[in-house]
PDB file of C-alpha atoms in Angstrom:
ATOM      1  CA  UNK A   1       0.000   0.000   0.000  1.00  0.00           C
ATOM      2  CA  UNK A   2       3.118   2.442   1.155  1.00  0.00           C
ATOM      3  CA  UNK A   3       4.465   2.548  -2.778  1.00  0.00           C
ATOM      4  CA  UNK A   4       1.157   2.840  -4.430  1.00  0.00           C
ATOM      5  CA  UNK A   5       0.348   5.988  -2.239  1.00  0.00           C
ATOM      6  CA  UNK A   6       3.694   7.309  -2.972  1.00  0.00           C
ATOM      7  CA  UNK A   7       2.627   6.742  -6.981  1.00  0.00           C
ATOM      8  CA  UNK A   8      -0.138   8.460  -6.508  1.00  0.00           C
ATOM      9  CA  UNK A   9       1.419  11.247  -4.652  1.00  0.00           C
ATOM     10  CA  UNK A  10       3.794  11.575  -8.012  1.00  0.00           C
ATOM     11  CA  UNK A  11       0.801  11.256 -10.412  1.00  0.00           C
ATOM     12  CA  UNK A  12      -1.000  13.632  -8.086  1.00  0.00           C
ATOM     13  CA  UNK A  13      -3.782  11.783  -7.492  1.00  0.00           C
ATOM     14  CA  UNK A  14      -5.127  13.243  -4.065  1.00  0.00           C
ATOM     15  CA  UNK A  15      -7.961  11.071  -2.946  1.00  0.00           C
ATOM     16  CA  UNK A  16      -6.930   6.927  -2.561  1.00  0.00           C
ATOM     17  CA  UNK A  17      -9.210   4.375  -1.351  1.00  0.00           C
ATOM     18  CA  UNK A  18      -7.757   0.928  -0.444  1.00  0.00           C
ATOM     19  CA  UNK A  19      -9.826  -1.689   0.449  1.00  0.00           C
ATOM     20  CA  UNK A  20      -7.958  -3.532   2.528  1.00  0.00           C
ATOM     21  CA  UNK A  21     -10.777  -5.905   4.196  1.00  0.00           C
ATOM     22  CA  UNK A  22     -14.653  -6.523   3.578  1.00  0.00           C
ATOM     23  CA  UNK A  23     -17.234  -7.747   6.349  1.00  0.00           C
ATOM     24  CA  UNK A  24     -17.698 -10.570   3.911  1.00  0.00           C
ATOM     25  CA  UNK A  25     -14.013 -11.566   3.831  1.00  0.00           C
ATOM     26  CA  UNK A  26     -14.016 -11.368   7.649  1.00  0.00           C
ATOM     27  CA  UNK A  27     -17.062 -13.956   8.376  1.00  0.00           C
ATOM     28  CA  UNK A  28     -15.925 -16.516   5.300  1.00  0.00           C
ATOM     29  CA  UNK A  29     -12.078 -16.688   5.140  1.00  0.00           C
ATOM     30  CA  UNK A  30     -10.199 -18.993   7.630  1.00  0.00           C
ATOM     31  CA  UNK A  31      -9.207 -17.992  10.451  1.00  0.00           C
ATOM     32  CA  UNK A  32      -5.167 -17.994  10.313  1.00  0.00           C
ATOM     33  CA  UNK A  33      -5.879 -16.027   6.405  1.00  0.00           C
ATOM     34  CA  UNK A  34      -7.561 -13.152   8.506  1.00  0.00           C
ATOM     35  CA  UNK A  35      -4.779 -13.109  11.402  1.00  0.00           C
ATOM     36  CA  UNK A  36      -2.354 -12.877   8.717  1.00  0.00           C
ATOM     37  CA  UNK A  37      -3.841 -10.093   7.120  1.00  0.00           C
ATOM     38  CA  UNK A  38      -4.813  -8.284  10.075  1.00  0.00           C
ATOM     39  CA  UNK A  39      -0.920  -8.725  11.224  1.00  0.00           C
ATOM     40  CA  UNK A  40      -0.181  -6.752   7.937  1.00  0.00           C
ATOM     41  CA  UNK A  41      -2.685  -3.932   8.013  1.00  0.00           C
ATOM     42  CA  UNK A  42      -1.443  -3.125  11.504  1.00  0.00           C
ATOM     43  CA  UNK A  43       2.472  -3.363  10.154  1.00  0.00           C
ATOM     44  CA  UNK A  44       1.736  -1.138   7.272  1.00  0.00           C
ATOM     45  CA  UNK A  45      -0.703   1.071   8.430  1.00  0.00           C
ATOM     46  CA  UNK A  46       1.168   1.635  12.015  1.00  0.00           C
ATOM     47  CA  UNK A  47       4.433   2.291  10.697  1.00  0.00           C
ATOM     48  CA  UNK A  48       3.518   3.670   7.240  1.00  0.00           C
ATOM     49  CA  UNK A  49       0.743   6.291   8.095  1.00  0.00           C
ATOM     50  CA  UNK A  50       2.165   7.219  11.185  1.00  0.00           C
ATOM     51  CA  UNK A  51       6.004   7.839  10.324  1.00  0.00           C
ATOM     52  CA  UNK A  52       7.282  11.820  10.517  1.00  0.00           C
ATOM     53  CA  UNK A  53       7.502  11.743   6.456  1.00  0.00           C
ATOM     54  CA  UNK A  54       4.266  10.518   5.879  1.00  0.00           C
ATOM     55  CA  UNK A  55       2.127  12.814   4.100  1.00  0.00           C
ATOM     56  CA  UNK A  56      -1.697  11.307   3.554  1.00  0.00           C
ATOM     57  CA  UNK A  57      -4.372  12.147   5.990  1.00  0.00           C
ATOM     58  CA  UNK A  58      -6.022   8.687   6.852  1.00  0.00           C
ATOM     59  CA  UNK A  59     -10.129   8.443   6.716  1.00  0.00           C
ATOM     60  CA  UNK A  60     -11.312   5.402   7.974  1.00  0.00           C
ATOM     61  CA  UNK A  61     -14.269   3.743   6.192  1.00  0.00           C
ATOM     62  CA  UNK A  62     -16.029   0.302   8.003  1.00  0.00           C
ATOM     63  CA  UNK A  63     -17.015  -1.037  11.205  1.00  0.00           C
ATOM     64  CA  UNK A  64     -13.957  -1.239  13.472  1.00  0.00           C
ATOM     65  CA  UNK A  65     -15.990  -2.978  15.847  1.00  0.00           C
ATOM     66  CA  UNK A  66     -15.977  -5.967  13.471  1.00  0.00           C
ATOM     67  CA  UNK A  67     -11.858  -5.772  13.650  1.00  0.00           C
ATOM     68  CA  UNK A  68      -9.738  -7.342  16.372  1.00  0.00           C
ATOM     69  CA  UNK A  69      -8.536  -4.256  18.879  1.00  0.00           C
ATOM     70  CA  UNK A  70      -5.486  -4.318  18.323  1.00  0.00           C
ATOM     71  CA  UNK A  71      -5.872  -3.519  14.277  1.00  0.00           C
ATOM     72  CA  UNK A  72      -9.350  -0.989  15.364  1.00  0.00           C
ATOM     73  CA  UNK A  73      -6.488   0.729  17.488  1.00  0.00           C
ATOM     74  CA  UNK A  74      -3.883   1.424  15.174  1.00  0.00           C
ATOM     75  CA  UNK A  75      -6.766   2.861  12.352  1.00  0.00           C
ATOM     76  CA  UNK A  76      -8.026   4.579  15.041  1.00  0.00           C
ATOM     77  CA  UNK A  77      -4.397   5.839  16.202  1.00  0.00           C
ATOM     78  CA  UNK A  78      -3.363   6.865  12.405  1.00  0.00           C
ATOM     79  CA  UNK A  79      -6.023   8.558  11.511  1.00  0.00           C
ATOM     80  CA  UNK A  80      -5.916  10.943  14.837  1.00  0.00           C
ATOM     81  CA  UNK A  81      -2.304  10.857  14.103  1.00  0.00           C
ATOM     82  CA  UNK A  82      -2.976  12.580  10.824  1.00  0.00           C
ATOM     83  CA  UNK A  83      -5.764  14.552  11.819  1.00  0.00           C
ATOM     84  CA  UNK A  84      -3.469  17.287  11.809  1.00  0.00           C
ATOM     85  CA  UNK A  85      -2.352  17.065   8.048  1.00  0.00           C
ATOM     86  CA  UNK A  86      -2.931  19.813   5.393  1.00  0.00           C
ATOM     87  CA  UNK A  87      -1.318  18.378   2.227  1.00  0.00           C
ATOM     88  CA  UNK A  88      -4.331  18.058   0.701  1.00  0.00           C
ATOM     89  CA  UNK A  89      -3.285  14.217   0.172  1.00  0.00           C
ATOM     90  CA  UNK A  90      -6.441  11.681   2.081  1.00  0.00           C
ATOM     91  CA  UNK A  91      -6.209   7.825   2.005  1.00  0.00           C
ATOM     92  CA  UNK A  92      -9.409   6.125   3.232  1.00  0.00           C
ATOM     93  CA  UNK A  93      -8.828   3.066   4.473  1.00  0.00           C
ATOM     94  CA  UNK A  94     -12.355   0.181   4.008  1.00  0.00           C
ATOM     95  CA  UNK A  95     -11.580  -2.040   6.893  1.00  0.00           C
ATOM     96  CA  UNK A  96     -14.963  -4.118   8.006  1.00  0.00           C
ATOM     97  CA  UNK A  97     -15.847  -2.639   4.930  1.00  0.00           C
ATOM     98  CA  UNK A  98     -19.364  -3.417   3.264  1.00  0.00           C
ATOM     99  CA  UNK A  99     -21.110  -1.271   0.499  1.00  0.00           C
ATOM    100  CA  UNK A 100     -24.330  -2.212   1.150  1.00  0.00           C
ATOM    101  CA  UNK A 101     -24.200  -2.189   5.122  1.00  0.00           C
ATOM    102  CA  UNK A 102     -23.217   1.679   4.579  1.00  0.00           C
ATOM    103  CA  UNK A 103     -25.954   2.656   2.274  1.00  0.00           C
ATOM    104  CA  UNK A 104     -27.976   0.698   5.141  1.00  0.00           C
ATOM    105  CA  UNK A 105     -26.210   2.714   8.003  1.00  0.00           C
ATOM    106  CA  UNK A 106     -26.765   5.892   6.216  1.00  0.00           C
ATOM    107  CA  UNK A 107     -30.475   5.212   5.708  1.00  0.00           C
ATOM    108  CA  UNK A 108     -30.576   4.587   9.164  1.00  0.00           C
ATOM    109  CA  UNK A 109     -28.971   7.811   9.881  1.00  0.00           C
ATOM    110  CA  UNK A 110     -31.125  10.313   7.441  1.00  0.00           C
ATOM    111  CA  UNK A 111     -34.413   8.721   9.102  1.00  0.00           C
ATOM    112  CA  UNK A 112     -33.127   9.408  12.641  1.00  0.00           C
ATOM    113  CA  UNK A 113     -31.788  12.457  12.100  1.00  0.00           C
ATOM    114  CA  UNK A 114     -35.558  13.524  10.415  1.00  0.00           C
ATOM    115  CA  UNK A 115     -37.331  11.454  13.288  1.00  0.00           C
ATOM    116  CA  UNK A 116     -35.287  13.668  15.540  1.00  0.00           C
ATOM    117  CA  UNK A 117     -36.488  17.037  13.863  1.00  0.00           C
ATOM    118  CA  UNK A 118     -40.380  15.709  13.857  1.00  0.00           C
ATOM    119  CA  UNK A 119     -40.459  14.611  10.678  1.00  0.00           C
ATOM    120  CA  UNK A 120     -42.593  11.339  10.065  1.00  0.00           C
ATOM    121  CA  UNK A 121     -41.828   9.233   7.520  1.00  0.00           C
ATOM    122  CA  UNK A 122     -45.231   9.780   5.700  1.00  0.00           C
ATOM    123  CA  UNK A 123     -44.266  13.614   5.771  1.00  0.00           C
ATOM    124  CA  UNK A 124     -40.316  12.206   4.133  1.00  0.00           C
ATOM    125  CA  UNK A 125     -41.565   9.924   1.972  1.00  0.00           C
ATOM    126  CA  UNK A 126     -44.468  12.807   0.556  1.00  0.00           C
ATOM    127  CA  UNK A 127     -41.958  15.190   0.040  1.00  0.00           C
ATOM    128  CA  UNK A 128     -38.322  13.844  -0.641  1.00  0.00           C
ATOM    129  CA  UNK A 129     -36.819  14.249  -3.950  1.00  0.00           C
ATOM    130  CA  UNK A 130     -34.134  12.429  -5.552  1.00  0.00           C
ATOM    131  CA  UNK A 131     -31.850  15.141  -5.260  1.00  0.00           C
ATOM    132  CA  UNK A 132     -32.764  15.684  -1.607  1.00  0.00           C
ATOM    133  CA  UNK A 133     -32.288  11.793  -0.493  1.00  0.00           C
ATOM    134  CA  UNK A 134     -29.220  11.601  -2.572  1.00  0.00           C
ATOM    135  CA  UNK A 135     -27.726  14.631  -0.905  1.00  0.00           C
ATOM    136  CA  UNK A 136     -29.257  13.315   2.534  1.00  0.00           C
ATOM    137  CA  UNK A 137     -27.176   9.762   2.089  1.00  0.00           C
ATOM    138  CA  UNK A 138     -24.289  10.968   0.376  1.00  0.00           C
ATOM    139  CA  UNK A 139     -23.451  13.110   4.092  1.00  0.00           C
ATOM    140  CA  UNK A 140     -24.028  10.018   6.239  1.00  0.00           C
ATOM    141  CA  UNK A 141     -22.104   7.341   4.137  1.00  0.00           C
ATOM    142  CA  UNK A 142     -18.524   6.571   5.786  1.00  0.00           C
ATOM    143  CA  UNK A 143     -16.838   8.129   2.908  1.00  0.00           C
ATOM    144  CA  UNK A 144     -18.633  11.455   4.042  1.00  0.00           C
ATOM    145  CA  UNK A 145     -16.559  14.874   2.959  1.00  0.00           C
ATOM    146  CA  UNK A 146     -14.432  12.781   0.291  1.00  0.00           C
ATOM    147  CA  UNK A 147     -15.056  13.156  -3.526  1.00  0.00           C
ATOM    148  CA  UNK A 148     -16.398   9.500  -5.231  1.00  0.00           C
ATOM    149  CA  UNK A 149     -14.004   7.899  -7.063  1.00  0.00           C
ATOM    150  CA  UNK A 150     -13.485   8.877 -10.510  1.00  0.00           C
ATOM    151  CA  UNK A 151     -11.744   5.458 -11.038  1.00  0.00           C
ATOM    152  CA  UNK A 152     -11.890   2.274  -9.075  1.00  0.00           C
ATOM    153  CA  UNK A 153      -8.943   0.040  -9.867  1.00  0.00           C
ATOM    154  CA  UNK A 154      -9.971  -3.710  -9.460  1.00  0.00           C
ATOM    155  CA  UNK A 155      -6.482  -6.498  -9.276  1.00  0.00           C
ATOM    156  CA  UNK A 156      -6.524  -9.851  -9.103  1.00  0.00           C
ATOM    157  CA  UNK A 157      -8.474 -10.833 -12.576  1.00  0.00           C
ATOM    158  CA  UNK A 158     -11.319 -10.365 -11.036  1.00  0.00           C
ATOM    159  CA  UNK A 159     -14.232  -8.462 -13.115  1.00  0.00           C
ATOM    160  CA  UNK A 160     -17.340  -7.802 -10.030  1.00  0.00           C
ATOM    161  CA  UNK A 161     -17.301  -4.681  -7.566  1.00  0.00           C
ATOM    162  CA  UNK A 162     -17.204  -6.872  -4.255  1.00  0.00           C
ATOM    163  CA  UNK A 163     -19.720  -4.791  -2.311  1.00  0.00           C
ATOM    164  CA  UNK A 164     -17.061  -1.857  -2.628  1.00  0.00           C
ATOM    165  CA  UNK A 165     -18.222   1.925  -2.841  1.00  0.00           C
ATOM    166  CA  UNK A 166     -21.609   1.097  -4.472  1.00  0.00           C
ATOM    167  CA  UNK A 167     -23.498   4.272  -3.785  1.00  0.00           C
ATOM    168  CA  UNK A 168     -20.532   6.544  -4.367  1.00  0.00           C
ATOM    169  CA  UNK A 169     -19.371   4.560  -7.707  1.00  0.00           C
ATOM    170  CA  UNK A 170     -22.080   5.332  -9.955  1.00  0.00           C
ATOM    171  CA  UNK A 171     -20.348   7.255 -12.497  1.00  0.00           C
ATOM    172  CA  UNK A 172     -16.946   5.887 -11.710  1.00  0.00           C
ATOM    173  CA  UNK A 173     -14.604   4.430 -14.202  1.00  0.00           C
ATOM    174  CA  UNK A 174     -13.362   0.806 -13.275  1.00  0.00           C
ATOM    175  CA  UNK A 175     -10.093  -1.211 -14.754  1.00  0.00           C
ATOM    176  CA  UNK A 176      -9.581  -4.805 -14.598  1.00  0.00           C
ATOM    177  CA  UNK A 177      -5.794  -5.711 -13.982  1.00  0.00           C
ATOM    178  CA  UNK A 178      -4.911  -9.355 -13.692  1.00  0.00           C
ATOM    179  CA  UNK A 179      -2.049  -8.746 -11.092  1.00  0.00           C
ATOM    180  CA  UNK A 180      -2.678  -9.750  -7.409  1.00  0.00           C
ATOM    181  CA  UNK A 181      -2.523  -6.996  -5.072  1.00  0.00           C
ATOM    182  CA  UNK A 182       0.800  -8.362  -3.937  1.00  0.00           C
ATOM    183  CA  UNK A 183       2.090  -8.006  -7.246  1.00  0.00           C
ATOM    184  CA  UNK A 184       0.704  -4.526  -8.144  1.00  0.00           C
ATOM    185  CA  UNK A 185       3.874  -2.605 -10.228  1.00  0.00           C
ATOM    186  CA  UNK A 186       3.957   0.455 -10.793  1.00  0.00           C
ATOM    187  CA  UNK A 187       3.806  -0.211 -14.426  1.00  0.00           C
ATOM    188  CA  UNK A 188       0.300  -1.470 -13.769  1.00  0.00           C
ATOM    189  CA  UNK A 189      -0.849   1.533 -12.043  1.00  0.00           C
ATOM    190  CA  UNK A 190       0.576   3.917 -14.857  1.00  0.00           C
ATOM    191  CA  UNK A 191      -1.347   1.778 -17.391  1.00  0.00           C
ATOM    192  CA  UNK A 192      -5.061   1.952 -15.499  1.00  0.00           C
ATOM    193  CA  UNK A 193      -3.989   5.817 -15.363  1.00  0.00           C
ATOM    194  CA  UNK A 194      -3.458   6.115 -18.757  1.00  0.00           C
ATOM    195  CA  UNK A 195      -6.710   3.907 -19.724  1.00  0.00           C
ATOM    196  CA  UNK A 196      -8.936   5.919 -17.893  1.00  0.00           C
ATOM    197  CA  UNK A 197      -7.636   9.541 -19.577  1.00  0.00           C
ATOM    198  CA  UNK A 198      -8.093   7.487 -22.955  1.00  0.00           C
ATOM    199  CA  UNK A 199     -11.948   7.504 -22.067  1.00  0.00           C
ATOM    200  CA  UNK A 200     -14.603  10.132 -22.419  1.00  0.00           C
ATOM    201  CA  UNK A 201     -16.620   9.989 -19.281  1.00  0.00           C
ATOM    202  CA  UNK A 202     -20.221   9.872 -19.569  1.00  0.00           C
ATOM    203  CA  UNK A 203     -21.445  10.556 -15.923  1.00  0.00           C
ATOM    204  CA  UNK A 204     -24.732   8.321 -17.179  1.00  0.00           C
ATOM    205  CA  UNK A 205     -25.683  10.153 -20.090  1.00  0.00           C
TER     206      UNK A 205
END
């Protein structure tokens, strides 16, 4: 994760998200597979994110809760660590990650937070407008205050989203690379670059 941040920092690209681990991954995969990569995350992140040179301001996107503490603590620890950071450079790290638990959670949030201002939901449901709920989700998702992707990178040969950034990757450009994550080059990363300024973005239309 270090070197592709510090690609991106040379390509200036300003706004990385790195899935690191999904809800789903942590309920099927075996148990000494999630250790492992927990082990890692903490490694990275904790002496990556947190070092005097580093640079990115760390957003944390997922359900800690779901995490062992010891890798909740250092997320938690970088990204008050970083707090402080005006480069204009923001990694979001999806840890406990799941795209469709945090269109749920954000659902949950707009109808409490209209509950709470005597709203019922006959009144929301009479007068909400697509631009309103879209507006209304878009501030409680986990990626809140970060710009959606305009290109989601997807390794490993794999061609499906995996429950990653569904609400916010509507109009986002995606690139299948048949490298594993592991064996991400640089070279790789230049060529997803250079296929998504090829393309003439349609935003729907």
């Amino acid at each position: 994760m270090a070197r592709v941040l510090d690609w991106c920092a040379e390509e200036g690209v300003h706004h990385v998200t790195v899935f690191l681990v999904s809800t789903e991954n942590l309920i099927s995969r075996p148990t000494p597979e999630i250790d492992f990569l927990m082990q890692v995350i903490e490694d990275v992140v904790g002496s990556r994110l947190t070092s005097p040179d580093n640079r990115w301001q760390v957003h944390i996107a997922g359900l800690l809760d779901l995490l062992p503490d010891s890798t909740a603590r250092v997320l938690k620890q970088a990204q008050e660590h970083t707090r402080h950071l005006d480069t204009g450079l923001h990694v979001t790290i999806a840890a406990g990650y799941g795209g469709r638990q945090e269109v749920v959670d954000a659902v949950r949030s707009l109808l409490e937070e209209r509950a709470a201002a005597g709203v019922s939901l006959t009144e929301l449901a009479d007068t909400v407008t697509t631009a309103d709920i879209t507006a209304a989700i878009a501030a409680n998702l986990y990626t809140s205050g970060q710009p959606d992707p305009d290109l989601i990178i997807r390794t490993s040969g794999e061609q499906r989203m995996s429950n990653f950034l569904l609400w916010q990757s509507a109009y986002a450009e995606l690139y299948f690379c048949d490298a594993y994550w592991p064996g991400f080059r640089q070279i790789d990363f230049l060529r997803a670059l250079r296929s998504y300024a090829a393309r003439k973005r349609r935003y729907g239309a």
